[in-house]
Short mmCIF file of N, CA and C in Angstrom, two decimals:
data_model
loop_
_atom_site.label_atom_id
_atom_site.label_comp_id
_atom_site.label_asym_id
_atom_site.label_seq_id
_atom_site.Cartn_x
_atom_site.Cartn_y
_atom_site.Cartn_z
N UNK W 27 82.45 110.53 127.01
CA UNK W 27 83.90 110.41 126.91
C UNK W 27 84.41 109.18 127.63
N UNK W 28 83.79 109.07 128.86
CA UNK W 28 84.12 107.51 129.68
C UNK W 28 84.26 106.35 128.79
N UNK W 29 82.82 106.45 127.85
CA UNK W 29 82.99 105.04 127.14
C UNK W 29 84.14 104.77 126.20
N UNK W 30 84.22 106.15 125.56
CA UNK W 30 85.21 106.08 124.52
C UNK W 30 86.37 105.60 125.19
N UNK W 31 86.90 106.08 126.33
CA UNK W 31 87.84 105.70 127.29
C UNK W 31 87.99 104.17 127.06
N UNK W 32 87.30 103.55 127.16
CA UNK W 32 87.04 101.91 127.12
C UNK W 32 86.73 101.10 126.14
N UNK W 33 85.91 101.56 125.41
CA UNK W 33 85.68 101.05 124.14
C UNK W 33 86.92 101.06 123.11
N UNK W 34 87.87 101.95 122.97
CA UNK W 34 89.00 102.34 121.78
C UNK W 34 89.40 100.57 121.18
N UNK W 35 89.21 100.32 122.37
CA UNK W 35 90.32 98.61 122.01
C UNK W 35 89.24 97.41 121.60
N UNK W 36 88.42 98.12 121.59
CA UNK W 36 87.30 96.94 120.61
C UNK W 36 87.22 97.15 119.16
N UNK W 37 87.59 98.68 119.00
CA UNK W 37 87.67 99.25 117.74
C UNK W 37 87.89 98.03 116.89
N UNK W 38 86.93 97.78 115.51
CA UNK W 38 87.31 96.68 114.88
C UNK W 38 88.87 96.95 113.58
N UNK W 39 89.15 98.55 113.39
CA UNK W 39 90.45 98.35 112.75
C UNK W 39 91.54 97.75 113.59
N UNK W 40 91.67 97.62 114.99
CA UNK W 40 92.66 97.33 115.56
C UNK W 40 92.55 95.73 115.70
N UNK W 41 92.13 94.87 115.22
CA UNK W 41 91.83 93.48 115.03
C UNK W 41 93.21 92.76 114.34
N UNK W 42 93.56 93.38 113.55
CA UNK W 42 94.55 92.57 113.19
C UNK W 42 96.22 92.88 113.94
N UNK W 43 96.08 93.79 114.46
CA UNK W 43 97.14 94.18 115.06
C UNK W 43 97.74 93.01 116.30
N UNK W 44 99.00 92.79 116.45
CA UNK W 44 99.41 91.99 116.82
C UNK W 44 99.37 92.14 118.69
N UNK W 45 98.38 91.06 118.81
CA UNK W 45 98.27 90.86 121.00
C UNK W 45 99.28 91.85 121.65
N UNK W 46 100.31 91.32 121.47
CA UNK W 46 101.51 91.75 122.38
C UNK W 46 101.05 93.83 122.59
N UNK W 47 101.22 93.68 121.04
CA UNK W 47 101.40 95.37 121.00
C UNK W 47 99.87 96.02 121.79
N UNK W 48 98.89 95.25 121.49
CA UNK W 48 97.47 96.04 121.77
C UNK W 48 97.89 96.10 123.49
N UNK W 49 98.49 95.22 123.84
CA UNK W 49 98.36 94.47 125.45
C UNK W 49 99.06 96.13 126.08
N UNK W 50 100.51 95.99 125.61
CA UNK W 50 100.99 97.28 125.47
C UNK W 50 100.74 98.65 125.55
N UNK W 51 99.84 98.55 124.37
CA UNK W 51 98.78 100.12 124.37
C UNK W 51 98.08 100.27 125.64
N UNK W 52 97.43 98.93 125.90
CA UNK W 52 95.98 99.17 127.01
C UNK W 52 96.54 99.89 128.34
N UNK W 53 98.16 98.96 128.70
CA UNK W 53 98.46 99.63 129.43
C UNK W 53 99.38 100.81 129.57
N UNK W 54 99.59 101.02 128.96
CA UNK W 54 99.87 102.77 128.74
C UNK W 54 98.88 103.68 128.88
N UNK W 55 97.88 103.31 128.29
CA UNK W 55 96.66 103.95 128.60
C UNK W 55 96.23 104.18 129.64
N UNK W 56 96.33 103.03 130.50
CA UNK W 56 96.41 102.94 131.56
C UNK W 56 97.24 103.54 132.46
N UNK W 57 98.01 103.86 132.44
CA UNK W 57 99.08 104.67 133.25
C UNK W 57 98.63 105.94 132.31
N UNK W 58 98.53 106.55 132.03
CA UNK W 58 98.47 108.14 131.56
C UNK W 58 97.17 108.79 131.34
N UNK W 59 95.88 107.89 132.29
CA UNK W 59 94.95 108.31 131.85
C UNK W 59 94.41 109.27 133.04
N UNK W 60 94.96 108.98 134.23
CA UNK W 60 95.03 111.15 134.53
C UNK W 60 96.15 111.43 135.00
N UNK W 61 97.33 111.29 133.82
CA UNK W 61 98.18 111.70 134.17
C UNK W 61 98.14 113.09 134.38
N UNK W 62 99.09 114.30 134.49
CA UNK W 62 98.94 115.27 134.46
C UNK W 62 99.40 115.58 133.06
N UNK W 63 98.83 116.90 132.07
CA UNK W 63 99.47 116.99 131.17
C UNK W 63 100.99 117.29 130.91
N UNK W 64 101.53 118.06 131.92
CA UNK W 64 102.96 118.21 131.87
C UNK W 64 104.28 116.99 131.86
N UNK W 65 103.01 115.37 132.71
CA UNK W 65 103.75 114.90 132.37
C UNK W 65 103.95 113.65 131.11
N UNK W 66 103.21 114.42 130.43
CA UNK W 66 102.35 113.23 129.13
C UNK W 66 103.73 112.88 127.97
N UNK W 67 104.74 114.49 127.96
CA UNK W 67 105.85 113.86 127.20
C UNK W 67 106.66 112.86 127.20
N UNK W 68 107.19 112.93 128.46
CA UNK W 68 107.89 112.26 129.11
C UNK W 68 107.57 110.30 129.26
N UNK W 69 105.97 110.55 129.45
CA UNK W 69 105.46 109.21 129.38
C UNK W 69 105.17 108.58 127.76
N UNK W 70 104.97 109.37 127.05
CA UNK W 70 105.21 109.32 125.77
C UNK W 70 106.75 108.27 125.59
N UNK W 71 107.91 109.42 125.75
CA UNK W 71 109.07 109.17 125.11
C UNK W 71 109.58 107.86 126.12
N UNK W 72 108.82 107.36 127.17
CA UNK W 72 109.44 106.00 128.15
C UNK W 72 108.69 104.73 127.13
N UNK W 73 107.24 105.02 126.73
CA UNK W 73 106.66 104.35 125.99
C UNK W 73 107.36 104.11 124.73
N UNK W 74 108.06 105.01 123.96
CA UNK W 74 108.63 104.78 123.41
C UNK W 74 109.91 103.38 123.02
N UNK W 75 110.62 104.06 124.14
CA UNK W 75 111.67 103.43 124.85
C UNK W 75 111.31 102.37 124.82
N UNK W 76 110.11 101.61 125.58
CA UNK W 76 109.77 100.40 125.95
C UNK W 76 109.28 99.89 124.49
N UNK W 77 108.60 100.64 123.87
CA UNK W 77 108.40 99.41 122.75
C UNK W 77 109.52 99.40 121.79
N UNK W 78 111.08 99.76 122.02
CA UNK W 78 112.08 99.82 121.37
C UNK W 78 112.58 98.23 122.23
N UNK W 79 112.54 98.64 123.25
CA UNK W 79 112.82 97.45 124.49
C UNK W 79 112.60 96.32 123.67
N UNK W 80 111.68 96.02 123.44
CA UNK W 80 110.50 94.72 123.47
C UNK W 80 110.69 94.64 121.84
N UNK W 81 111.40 94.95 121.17
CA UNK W 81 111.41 95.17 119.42
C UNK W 81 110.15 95.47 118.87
N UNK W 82 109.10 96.00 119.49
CA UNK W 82 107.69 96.37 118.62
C UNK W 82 107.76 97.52 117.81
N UNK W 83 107.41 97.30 116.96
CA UNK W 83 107.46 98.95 115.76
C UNK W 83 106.10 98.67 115.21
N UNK W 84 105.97 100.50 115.36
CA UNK W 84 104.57 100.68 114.92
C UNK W 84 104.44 100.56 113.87
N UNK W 85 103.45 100.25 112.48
CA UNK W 85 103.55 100.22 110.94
C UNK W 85 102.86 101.96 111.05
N UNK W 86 103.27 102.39 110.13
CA UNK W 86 102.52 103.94 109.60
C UNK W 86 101.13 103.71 109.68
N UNK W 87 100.39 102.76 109.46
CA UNK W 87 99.38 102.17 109.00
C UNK W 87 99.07 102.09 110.51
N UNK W 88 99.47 101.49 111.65
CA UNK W 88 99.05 101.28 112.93
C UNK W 88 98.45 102.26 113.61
N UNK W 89 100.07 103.29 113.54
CA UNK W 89 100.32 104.73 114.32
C UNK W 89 99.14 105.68 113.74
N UNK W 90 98.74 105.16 112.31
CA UNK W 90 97.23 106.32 111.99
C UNK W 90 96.66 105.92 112.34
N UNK W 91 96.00 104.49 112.79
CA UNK W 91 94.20 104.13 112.78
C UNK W 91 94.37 104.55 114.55
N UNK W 92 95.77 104.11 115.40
CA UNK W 92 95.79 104.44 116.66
C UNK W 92 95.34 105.91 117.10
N UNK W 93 96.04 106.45 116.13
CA UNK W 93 95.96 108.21 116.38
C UNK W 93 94.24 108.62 116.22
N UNK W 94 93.74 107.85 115.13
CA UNK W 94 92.35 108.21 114.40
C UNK W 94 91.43 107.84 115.49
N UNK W 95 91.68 107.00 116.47
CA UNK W 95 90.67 106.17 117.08
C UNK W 95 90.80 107.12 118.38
N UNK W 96 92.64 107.26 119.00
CA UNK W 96 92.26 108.42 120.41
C UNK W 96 92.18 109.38 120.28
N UNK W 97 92.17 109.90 118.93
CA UNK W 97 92.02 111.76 118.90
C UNK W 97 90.67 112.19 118.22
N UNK W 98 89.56 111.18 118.07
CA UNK W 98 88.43 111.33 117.73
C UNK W 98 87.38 112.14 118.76
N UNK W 99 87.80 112.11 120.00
CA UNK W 99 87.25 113.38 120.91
C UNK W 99 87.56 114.11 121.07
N UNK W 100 88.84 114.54 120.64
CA UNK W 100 90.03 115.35 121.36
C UNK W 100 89.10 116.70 120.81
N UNK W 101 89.64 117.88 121.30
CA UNK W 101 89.12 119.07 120.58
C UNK W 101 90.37 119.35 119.25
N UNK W 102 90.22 120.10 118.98
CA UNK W 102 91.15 120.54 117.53
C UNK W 102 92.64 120.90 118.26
N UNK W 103 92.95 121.55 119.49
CA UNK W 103 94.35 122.22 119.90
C UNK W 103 94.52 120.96 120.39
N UNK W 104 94.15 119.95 121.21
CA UNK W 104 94.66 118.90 121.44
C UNK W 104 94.83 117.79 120.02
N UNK W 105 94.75 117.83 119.46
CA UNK W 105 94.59 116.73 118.26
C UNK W 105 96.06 117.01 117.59
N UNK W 106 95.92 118.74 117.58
CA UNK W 106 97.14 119.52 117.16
C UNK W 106 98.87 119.14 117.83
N UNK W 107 98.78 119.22 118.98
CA UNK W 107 99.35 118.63 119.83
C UNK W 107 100.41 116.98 119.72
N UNK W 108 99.06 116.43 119.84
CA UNK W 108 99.36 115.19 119.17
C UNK W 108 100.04 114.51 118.51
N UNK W 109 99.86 115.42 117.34
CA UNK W 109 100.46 115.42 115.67
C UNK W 109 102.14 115.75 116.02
N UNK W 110 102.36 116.75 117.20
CA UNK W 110 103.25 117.41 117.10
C UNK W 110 104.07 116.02 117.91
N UNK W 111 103.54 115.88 119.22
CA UNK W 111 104.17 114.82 119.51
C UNK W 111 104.39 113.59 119.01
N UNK W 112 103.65 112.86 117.37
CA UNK W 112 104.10 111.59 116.73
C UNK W 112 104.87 112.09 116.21
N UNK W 113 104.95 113.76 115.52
CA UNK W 113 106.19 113.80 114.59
C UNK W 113 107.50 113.82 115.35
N UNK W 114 107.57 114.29 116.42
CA UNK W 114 108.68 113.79 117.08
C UNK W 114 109.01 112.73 117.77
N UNK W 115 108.51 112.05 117.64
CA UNK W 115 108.29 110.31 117.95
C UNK W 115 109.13 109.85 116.69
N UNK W 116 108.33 109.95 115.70
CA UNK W 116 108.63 109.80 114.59
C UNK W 116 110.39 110.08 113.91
N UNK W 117 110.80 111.54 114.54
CA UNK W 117 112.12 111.21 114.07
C UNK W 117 112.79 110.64 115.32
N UNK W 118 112.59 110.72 116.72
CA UNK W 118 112.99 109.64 117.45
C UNK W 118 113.77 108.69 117.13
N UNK W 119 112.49 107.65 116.55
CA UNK W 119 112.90 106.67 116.13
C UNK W 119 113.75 106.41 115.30
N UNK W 120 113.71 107.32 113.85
CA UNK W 120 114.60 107.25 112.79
C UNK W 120 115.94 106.82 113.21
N UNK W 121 116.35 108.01 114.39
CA UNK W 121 117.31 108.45 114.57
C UNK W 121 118.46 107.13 115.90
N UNK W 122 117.69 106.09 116.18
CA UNK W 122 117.64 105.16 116.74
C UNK W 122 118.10 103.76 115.98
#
């Protein structure tokens, strides 16, 4: 699991994705990687915020290969989870 931890951002789908945003991800990752789970929403919806900040928008196309690449260890209730938190990401944003 460590490596996967580290490796995600070599992933070769994430190649074309634009510096700024990967730079972004790494460190988020970075900050929430032991976060506690209670406070993972919250860091979620600031992340949010911030890439609203900075005008970055995810393409549908991004937000899946991203999702595909960190929820590839996850067990099934966490993956579940997940889903639950992009879809509300998801109208978030709309609604923004």
């Amino acid at each position: 699991m460590e490596q996967t931890k580290t490796n995600w951002r070599n992933d070769p789908r994430l190649k074309g994705m634009n510096p700024q945003k990967l730079d972004l991800l790494v460190s988020f990752s970075q900050q929430i990687a032991n976060m506690p789970k209670n406070k993972l929403l919250s860091a979620f919806m600031e992340f949010q915020m911030e890439t609203q900040k900075r005008g970055f928008q995810f393409s549908d196309q991004e937000t899946a290969i991203l999702a595909a690449i960190l929820t590839e260890h996850l067990s099934e209730g966490d993956r579940k989870k997940l889903d639950t938190l992009r879809l509300l990401s998801q109208k978030l944003s709309r609604q923004t």
